[in-house]
mmCIF file of C-alpha atoms and ligand atoms in Angstrom:
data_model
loop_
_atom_site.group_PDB
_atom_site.id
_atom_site.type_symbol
_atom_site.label_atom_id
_atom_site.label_comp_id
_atom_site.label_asym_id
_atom_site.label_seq_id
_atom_site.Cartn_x
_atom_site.Cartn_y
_atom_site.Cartn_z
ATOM 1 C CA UNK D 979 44.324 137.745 158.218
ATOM 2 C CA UNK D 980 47.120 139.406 156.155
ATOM 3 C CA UNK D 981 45.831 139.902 153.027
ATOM 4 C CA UNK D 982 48.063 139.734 150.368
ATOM 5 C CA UNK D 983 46.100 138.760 147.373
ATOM 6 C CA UNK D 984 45.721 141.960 145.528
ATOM 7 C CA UNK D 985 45.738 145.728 146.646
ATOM 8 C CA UNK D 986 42.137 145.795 145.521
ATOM 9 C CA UNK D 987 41.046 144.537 149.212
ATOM 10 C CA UNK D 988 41.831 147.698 151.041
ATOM 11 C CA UNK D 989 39.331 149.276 152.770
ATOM 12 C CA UNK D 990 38.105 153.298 152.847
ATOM 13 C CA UNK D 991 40.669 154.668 155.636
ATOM 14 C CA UNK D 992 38.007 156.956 158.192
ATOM 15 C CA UNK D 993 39.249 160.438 156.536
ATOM 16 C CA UNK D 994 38.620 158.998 152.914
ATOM 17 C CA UNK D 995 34.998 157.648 154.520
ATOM 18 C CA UNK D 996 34.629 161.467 156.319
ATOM 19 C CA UNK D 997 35.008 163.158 152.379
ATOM 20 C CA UNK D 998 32.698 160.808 151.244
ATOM 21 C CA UNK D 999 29.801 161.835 153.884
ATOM 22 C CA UNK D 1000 30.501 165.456 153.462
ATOM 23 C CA UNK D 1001 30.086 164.898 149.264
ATOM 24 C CA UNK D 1002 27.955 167.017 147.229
ATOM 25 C CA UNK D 1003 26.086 165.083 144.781
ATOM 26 C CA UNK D 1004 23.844 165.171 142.018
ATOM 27 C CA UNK D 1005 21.986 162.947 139.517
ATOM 28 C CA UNK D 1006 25.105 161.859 137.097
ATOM 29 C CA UNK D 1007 23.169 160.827 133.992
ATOM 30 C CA UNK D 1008 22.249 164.205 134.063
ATOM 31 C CA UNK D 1009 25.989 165.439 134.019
ATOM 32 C CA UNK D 1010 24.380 167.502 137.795
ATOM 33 C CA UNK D 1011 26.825 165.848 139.889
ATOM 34 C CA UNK D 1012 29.820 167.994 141.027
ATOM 35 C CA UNK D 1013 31.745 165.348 142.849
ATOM 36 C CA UNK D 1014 32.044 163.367 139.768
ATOM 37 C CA UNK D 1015 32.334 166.146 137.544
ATOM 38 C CA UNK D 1016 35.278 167.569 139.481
ATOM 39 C CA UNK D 1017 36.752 163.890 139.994
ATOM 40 C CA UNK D 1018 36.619 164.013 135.654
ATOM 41 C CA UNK D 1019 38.464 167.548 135.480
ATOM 42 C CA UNK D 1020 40.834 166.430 137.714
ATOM 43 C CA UNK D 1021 41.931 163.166 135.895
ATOM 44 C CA UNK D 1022 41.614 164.642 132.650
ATOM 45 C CA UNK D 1023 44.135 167.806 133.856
ATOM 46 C CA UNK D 1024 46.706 164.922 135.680
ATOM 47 C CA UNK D 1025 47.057 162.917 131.862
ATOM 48 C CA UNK D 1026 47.240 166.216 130.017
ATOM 49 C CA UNK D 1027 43.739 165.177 127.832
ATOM 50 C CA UNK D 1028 40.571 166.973 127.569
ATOM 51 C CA UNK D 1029 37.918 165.146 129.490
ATOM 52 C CA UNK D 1030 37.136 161.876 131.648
ATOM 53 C CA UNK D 1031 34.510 159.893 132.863
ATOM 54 C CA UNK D 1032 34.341 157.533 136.152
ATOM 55 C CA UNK D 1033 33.405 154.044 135.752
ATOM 56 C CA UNK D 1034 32.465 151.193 138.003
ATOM 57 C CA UNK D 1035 35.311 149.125 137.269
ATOM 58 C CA UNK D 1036 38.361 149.348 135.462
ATOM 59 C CA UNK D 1037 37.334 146.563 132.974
ATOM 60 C CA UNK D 1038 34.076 148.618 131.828
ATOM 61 C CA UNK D 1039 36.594 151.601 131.298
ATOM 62 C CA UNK D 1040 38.881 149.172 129.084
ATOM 63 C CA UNK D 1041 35.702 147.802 127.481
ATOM 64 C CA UNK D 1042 34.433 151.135 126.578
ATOM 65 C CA UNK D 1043 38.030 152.435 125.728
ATOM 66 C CA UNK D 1044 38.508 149.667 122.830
ATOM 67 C CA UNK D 1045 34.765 149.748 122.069
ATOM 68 C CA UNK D 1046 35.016 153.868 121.148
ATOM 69 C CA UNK D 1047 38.643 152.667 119.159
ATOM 70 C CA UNK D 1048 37.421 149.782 116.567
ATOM 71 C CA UNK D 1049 34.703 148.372 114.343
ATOM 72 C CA UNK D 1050 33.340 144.784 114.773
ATOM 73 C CA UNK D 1051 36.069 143.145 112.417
ATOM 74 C CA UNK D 1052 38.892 145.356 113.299
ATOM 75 C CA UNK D 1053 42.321 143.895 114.882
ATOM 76 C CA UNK D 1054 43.677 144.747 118.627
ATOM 77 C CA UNK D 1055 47.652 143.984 119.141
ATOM 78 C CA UNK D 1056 48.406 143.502 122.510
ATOM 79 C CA UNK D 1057 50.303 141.201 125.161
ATOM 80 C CA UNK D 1058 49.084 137.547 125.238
ATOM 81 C CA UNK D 1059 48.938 137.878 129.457
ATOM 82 C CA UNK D 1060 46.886 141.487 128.967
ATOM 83 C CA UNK D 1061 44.192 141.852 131.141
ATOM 84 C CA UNK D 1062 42.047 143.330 128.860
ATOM 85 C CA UNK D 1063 42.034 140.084 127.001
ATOM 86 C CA UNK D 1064 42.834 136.826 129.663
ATOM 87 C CA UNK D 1065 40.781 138.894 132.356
ATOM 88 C CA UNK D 1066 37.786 140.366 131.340
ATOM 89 C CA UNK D 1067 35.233 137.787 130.278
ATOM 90 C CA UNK D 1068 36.277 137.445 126.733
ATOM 91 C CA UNK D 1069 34.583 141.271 126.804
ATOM 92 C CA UNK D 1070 36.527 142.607 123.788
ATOM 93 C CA UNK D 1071 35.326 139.662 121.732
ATOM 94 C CA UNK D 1072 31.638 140.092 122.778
ATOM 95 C CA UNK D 1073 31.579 144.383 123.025
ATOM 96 C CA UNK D 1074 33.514 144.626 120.122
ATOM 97 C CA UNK D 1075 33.506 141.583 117.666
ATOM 98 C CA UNK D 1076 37.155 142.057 117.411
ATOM 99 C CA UNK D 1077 40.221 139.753 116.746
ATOM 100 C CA UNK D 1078 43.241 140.031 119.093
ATOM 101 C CA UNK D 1079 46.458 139.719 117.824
ATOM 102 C CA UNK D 1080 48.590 138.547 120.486
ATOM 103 C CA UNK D 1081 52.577 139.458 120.960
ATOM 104 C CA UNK D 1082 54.853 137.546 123.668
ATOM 105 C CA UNK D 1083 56.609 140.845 125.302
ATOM 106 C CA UNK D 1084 59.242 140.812 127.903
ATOM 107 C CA UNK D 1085 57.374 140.216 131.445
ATOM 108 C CA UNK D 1086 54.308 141.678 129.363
ATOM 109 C CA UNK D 1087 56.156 144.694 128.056
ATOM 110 C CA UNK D 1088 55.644 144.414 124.502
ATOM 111 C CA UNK D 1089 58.607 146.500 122.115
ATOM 112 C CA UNK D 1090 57.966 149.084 119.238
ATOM 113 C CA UNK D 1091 59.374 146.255 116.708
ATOM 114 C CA UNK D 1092 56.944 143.888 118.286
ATOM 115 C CA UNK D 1093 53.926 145.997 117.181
ATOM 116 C CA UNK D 1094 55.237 147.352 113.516
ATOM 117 C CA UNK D 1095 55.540 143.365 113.116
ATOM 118 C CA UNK D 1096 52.244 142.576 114.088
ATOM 119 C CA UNK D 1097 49.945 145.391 111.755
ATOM 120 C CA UNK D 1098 48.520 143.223 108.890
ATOM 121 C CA UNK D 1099 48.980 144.258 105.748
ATOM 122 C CA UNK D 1100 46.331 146.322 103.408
ATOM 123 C CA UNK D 1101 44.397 143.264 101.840
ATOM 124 C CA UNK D 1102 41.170 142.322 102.192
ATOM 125 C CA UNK D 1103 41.868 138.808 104.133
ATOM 126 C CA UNK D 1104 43.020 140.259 106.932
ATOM 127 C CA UNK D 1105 41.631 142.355 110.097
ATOM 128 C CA UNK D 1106 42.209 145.781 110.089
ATOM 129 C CA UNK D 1107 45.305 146.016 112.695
ATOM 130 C CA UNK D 1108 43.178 149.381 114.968
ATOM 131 C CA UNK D 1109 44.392 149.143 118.206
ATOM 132 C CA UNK D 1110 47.152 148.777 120.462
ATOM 133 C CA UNK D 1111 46.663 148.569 123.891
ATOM 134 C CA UNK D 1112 49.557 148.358 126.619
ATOM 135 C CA UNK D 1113 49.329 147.538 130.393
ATOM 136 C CA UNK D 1114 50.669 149.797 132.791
ATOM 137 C CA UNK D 1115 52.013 148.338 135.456
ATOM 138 C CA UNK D 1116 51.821 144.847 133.915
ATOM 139 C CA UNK D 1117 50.112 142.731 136.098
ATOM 140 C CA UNK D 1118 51.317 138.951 135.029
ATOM 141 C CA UNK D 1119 54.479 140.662 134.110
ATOM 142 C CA UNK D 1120 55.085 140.855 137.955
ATOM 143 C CA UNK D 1121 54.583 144.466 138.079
ATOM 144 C CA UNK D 1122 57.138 145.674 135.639
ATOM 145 C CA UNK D 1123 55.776 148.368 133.881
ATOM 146 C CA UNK D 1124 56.975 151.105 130.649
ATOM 147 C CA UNK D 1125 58.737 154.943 131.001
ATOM 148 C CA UNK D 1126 57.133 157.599 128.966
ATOM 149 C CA UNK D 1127 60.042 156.913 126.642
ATOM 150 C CA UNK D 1128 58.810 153.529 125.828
ATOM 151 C CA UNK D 1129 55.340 154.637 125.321
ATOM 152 C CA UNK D 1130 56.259 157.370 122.966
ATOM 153 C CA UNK D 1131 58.419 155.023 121.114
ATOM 154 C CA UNK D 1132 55.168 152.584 120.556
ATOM 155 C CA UNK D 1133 53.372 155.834 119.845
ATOM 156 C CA UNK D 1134 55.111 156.683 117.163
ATOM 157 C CA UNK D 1135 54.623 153.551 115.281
ATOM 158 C CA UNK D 1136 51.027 153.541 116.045
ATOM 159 C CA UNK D 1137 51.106 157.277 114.533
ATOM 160 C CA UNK D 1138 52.453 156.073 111.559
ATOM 161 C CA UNK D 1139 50.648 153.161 110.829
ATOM 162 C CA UNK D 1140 47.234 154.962 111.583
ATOM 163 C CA UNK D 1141 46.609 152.533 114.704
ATOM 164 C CA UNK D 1142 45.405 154.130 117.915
ATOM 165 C CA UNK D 1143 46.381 153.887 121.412
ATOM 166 C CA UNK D 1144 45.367 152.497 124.110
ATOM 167 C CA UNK D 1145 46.796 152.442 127.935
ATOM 168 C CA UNK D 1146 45.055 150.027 130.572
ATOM 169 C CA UNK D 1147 47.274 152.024 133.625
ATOM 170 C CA UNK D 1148 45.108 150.098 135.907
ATOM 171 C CA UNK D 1149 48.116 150.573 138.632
ATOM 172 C CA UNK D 1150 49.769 153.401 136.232
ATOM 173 C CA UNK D 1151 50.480 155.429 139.314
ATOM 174 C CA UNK D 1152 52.678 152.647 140.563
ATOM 175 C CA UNK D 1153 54.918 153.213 137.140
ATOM 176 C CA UNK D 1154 55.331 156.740 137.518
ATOM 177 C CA UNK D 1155 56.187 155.953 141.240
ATOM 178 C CA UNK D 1156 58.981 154.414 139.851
ATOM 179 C CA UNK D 1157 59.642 156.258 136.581
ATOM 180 C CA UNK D 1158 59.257 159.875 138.260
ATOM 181 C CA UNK D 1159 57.801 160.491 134.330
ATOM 182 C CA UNK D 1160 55.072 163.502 134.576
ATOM 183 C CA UNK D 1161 52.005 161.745 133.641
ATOM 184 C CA UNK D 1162 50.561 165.127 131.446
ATOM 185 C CA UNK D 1163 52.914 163.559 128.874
ATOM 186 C CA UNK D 1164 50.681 160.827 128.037
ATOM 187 C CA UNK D 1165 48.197 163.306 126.690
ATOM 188 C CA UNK D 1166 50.789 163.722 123.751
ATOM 189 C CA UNK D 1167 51.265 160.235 123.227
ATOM 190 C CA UNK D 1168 48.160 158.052 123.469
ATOM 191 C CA UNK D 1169 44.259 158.076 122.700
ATOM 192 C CA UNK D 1170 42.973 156.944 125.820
ATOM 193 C CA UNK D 1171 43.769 155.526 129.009
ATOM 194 C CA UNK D 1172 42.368 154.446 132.156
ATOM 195 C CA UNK D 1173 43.166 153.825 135.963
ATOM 196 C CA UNK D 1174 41.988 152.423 138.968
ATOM 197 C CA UNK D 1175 40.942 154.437 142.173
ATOM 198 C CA UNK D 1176 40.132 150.762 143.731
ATOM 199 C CA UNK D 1177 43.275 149.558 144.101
ATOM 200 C CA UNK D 1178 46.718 150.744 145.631
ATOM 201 C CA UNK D 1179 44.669 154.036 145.743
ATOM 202 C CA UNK D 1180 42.408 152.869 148.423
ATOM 203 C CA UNK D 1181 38.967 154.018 146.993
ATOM 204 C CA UNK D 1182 36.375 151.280 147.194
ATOM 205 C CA UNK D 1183 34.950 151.458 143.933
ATOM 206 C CA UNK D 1184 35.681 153.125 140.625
ATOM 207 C CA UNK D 1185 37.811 153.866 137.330
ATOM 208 C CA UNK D 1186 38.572 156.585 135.217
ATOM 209 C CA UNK D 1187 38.886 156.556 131.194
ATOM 210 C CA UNK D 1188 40.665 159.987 130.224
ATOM 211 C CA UNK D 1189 40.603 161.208 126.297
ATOM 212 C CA UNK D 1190 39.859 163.734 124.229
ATOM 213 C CA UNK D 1191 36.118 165.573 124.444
ATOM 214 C CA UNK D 1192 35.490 163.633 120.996
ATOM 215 C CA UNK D 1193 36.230 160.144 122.395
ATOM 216 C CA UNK D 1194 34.791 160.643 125.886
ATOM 217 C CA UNK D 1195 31.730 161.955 124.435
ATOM 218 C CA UNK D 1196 31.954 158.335 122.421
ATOM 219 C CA UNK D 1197 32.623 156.706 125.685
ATOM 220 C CA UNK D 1198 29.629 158.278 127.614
ATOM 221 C CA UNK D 1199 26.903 156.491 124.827
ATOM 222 C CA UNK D 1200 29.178 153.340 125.410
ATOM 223 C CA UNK D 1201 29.224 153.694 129.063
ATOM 224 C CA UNK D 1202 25.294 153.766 129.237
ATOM 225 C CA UNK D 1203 24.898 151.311 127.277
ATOM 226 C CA UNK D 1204 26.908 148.538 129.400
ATOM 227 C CA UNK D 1205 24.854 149.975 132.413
ATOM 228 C CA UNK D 1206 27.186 152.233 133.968
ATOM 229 C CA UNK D 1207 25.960 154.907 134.354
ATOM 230 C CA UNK D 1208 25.342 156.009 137.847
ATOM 231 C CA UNK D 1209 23.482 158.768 139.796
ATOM 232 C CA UNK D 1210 24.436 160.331 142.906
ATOM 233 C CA UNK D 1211 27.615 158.504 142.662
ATOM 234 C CA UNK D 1212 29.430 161.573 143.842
ATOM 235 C CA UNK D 1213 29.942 159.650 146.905
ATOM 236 C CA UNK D 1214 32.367 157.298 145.653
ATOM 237 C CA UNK D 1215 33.900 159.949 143.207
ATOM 238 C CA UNK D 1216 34.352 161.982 146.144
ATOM 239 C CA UNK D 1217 36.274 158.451 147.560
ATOM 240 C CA UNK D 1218 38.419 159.073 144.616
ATOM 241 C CA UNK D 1219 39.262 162.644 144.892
ATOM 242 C CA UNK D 1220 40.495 161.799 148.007
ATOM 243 C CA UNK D 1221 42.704 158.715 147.076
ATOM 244 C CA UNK D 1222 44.286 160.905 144.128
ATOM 245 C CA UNK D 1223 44.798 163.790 146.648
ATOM 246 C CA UNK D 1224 46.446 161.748 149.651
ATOM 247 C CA UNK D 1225 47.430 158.250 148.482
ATOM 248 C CA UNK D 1226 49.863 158.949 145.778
ATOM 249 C CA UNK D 1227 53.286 159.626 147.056
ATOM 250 C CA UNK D 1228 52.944 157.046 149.904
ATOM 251 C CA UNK D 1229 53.220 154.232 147.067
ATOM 252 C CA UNK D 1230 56.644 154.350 147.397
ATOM 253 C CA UNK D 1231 55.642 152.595 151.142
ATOM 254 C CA UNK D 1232 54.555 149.662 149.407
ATOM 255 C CA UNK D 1233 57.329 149.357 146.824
ATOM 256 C CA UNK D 1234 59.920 149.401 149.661
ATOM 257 C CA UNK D 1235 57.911 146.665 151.502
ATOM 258 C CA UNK D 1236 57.590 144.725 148.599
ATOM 259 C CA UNK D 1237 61.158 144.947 148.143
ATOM 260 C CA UNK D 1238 61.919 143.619 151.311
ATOM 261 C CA UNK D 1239 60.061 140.411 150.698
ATOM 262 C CA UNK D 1240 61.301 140.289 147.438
ATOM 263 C CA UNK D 1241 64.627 139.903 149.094
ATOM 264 C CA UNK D 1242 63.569 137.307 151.696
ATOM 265 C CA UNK D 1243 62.339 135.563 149.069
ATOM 266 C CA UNK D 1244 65.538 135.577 147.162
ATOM 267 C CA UNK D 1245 67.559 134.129 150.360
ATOM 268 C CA UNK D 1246 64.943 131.122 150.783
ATOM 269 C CA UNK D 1247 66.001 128.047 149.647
ATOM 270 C CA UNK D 1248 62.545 126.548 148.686
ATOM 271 C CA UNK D 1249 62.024 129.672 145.858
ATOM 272 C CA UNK D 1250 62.590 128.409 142.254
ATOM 273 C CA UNK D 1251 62.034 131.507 140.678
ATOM 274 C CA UNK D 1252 61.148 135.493 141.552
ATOM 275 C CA UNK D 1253 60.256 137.801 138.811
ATOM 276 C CA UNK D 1254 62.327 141.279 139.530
ATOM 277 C CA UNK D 1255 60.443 142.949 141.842
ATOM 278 C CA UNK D 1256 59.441 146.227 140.564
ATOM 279 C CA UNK D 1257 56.161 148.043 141.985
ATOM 280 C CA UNK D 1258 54.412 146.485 144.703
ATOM 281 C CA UNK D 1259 53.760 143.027 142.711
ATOM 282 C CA UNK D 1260 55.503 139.793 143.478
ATOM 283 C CA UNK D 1261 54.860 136.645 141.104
ATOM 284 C CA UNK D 1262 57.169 133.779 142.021
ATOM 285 C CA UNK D 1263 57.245 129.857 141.977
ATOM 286 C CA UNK D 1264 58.315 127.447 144.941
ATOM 287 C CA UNK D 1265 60.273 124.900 144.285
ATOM 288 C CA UNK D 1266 57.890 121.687 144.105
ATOM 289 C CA UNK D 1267 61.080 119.186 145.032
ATOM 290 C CA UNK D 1268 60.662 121.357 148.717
ATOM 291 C CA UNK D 1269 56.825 122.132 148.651
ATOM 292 C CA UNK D 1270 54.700 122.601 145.872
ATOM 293 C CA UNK D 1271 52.292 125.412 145.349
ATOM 294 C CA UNK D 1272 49.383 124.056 147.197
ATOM 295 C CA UNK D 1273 51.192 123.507 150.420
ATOM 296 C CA UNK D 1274 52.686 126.306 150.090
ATOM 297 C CA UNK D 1275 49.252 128.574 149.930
ATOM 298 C CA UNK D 1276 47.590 126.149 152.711
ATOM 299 C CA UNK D 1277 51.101 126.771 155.292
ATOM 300 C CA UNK D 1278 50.584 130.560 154.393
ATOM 301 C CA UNK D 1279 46.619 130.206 154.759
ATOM 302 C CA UNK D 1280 47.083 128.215 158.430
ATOM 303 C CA UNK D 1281 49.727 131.343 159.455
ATOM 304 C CA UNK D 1282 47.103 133.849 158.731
ATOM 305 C CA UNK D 1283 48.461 134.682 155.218
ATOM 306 C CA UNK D 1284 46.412 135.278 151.980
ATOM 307 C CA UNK D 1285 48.394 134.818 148.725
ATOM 308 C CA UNK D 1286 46.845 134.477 145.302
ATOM 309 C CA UNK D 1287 47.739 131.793 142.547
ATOM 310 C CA UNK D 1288 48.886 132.658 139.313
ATOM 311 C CA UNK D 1289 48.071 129.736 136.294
ATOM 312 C CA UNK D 1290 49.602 126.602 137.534
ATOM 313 C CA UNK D 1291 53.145 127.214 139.930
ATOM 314 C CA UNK D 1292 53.049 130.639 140.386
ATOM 315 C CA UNK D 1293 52.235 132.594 143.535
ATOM 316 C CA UNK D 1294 51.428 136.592 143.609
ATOM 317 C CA UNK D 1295 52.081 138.940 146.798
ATOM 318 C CA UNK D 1296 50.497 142.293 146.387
ATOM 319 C CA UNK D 1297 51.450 144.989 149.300
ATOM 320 C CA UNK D 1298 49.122 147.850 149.617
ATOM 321 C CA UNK D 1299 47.848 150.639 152.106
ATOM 322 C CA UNK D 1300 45.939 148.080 154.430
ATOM 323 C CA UNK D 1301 49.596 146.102 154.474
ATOM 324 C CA UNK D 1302 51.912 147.880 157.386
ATOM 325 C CA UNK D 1303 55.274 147.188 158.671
ATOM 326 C CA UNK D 1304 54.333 145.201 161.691
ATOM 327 C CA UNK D 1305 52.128 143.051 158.946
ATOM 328 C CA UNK D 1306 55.392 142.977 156.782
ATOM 329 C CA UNK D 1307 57.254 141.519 159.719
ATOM 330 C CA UNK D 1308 55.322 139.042 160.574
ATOM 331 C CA UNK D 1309 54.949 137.744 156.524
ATOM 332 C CA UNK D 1310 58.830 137.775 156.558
ATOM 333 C CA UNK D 1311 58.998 135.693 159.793
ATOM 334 C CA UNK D 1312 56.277 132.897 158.469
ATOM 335 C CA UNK D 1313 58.368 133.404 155.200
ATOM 336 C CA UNK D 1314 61.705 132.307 156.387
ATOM 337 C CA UNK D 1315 60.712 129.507 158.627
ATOM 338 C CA UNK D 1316 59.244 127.295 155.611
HETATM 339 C C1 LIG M 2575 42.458 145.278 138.142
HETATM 340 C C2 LIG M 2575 42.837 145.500 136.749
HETATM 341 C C3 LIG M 2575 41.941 146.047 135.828
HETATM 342 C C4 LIG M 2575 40.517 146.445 136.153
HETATM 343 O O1 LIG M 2575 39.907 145.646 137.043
HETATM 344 P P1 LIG M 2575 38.512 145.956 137.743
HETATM 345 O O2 LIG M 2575 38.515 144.925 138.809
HETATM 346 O O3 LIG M 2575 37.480 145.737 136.714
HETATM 347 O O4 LIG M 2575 38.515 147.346 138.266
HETATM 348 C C5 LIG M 2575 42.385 146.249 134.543
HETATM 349 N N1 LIG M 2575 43.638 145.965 134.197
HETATM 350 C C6 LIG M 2575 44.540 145.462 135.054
HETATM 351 C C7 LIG M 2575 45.931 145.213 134.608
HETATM 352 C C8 LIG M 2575 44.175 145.202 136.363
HETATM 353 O O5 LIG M 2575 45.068 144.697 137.209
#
């Protein structure tokens, strides 16, 4: 099968499984394992902030991220497709006893005079507005995603109206892929933010929240608490070293083959809509008076193909590092004989 669903099903490549083997490890609880604790120092030095800390999942890094930001009652402004609030369980609501006020951005991207609007006035009926968080790329957005300029923009009203900042980059290395923005600068603008070595990365398992010392010694209490915290879990850290090390730069790989079926998909007549294609997402809708959405999956499914469904209409494409040109070829030939 060609898996297409997300770039979260990519498997350890045999060097990546090699570093793992040859990992030193200690217990982590303890703080004794140098994988991990050189996997922290790493991420915390590539987002210009003090410290880090490796997760299991990118959700528990969000989850701890917004937990360390607010008090139960507080206010979180972000975009109504966010992950952090459609995708993770209703989490913020049950880790934080927050409210969520939700903005309707531009494929997810969410504008400085979107936020100023949004930060409820000083009187006791409302929330107090806390938190912003952004998503970086945006996944429901179709993989659009913000420069640094943007961010620091948003940053500044967040400054200014005391709210912090929060960035769920869970693909953030596909942005700068595109942006060519150095990612130190986000140490200048934002509070926290965290990434995913699980997905166009290539590590099996595993997150990183970067911060200051002060809010990723808040984050370590949270961590444990939500049971995530591991012990000789240098093994996967030492997965992620790798991925940060070796599977950067050859993102641009899957933004060029995502391009290309972005433009096949353009050409086809049964395609109602494409969002732009920007990173290596591609969200778009057949046209139900050719084939509606459920054929359409079950003709890809028969060819070999796995797509996933977005809501009700909408299809998503995700190319990654277990997607290669012959596989590319292939989804473009299925593609243009529907
Ligand atoms: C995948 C993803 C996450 C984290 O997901 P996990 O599966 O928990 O690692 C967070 N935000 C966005 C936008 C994502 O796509």
């Amino acid at each position: 099968m060609i898996d297409l669903r997300s770039d979260t099903v990519t498997r350890p490549t045999s060097d990546m499984k090699e570093a793992m083997f040859q990992a030193m490890v200690g217990d982590d609880v303890y703080g004794e394992d140098p994988t991990i604790n050189a996997l922290q120092e790493k991420a915390a030095k590539m987002f210009g902030m003090e410290a880090a800390l490796f997760c299991p999942s990118g959700t528990m890094c969000n989850q701890v991220a917004i937990k360390l930001s607010t008090q139960p009652q507080d206010e979180v402004i972000c975009d109504k497709w966010a992950h952090v609030y459609l995708y993770e369980g209703g989490g913020m609501m049950a880790n934080s006893m927050v409210s969520v006020r939700l903005l309707d951005g531009d494929r997810m991207r969410i504008s400085p005079q979107q936020v100023e609007a949004a930060i409820n006035p000083e009187n006791l009926h409302f929330p107090i507005s806390r938190l912003v968080c952004l998503e970086n790329t945006c996944n429901k957005g179709g993989g659009s995603y913000y420069t640094m300029d943007e961010i620091k923009a948003i940053s500044e009203v967040c400054r200014d109206n005391h709210l912090r900042l929060h960035v769920d980059g869970a693909r953030i290395f596909n942005a700068l892929t595109e942006t060519g923005d150095d990612p130190r600068d986000y140490g200048k603008y934002i509070n926290t933010l965290s990434f995913c070595l699980s997905k166009g990365l290539g590590a099996p398992v595993g997150s990183m929240l970067v911060g200051s010392h002060d809010d990723i010694k808040k984050a370590l209490r949270i961590r444990k608490m939500l049971g995530g915290g591991m012990r000789q879990a240098g093994y996967l850290a030492a997965a992620g070293l790798y991925a940060l090390e070796h599977h950067i730069e050859r993102l641009t790989e899957d933004h060029q083959r995502a391009q290309k079926l972005g433009e096949v998909l353009q050409q086809a007549g049964w395609v109602k809509e494409l969002m732009p294609v920007e990173t290596n997402i591609l969200v778009f809708a057949p046209d139900p008076a050719y084939l509606s959405w459920q054929k359409l999956v079950e003709r890809l499914d028969k060819a070999g193909i796995l797509v996933s469904v977005f809501g009700n209409a909408y299809i998503r494409m995700v190319t990654h590092l277990d997607i290669n040109d012959d596989d590319l070829d292939q989804v473009i030939g299925v593609l243009e004989k529907i």
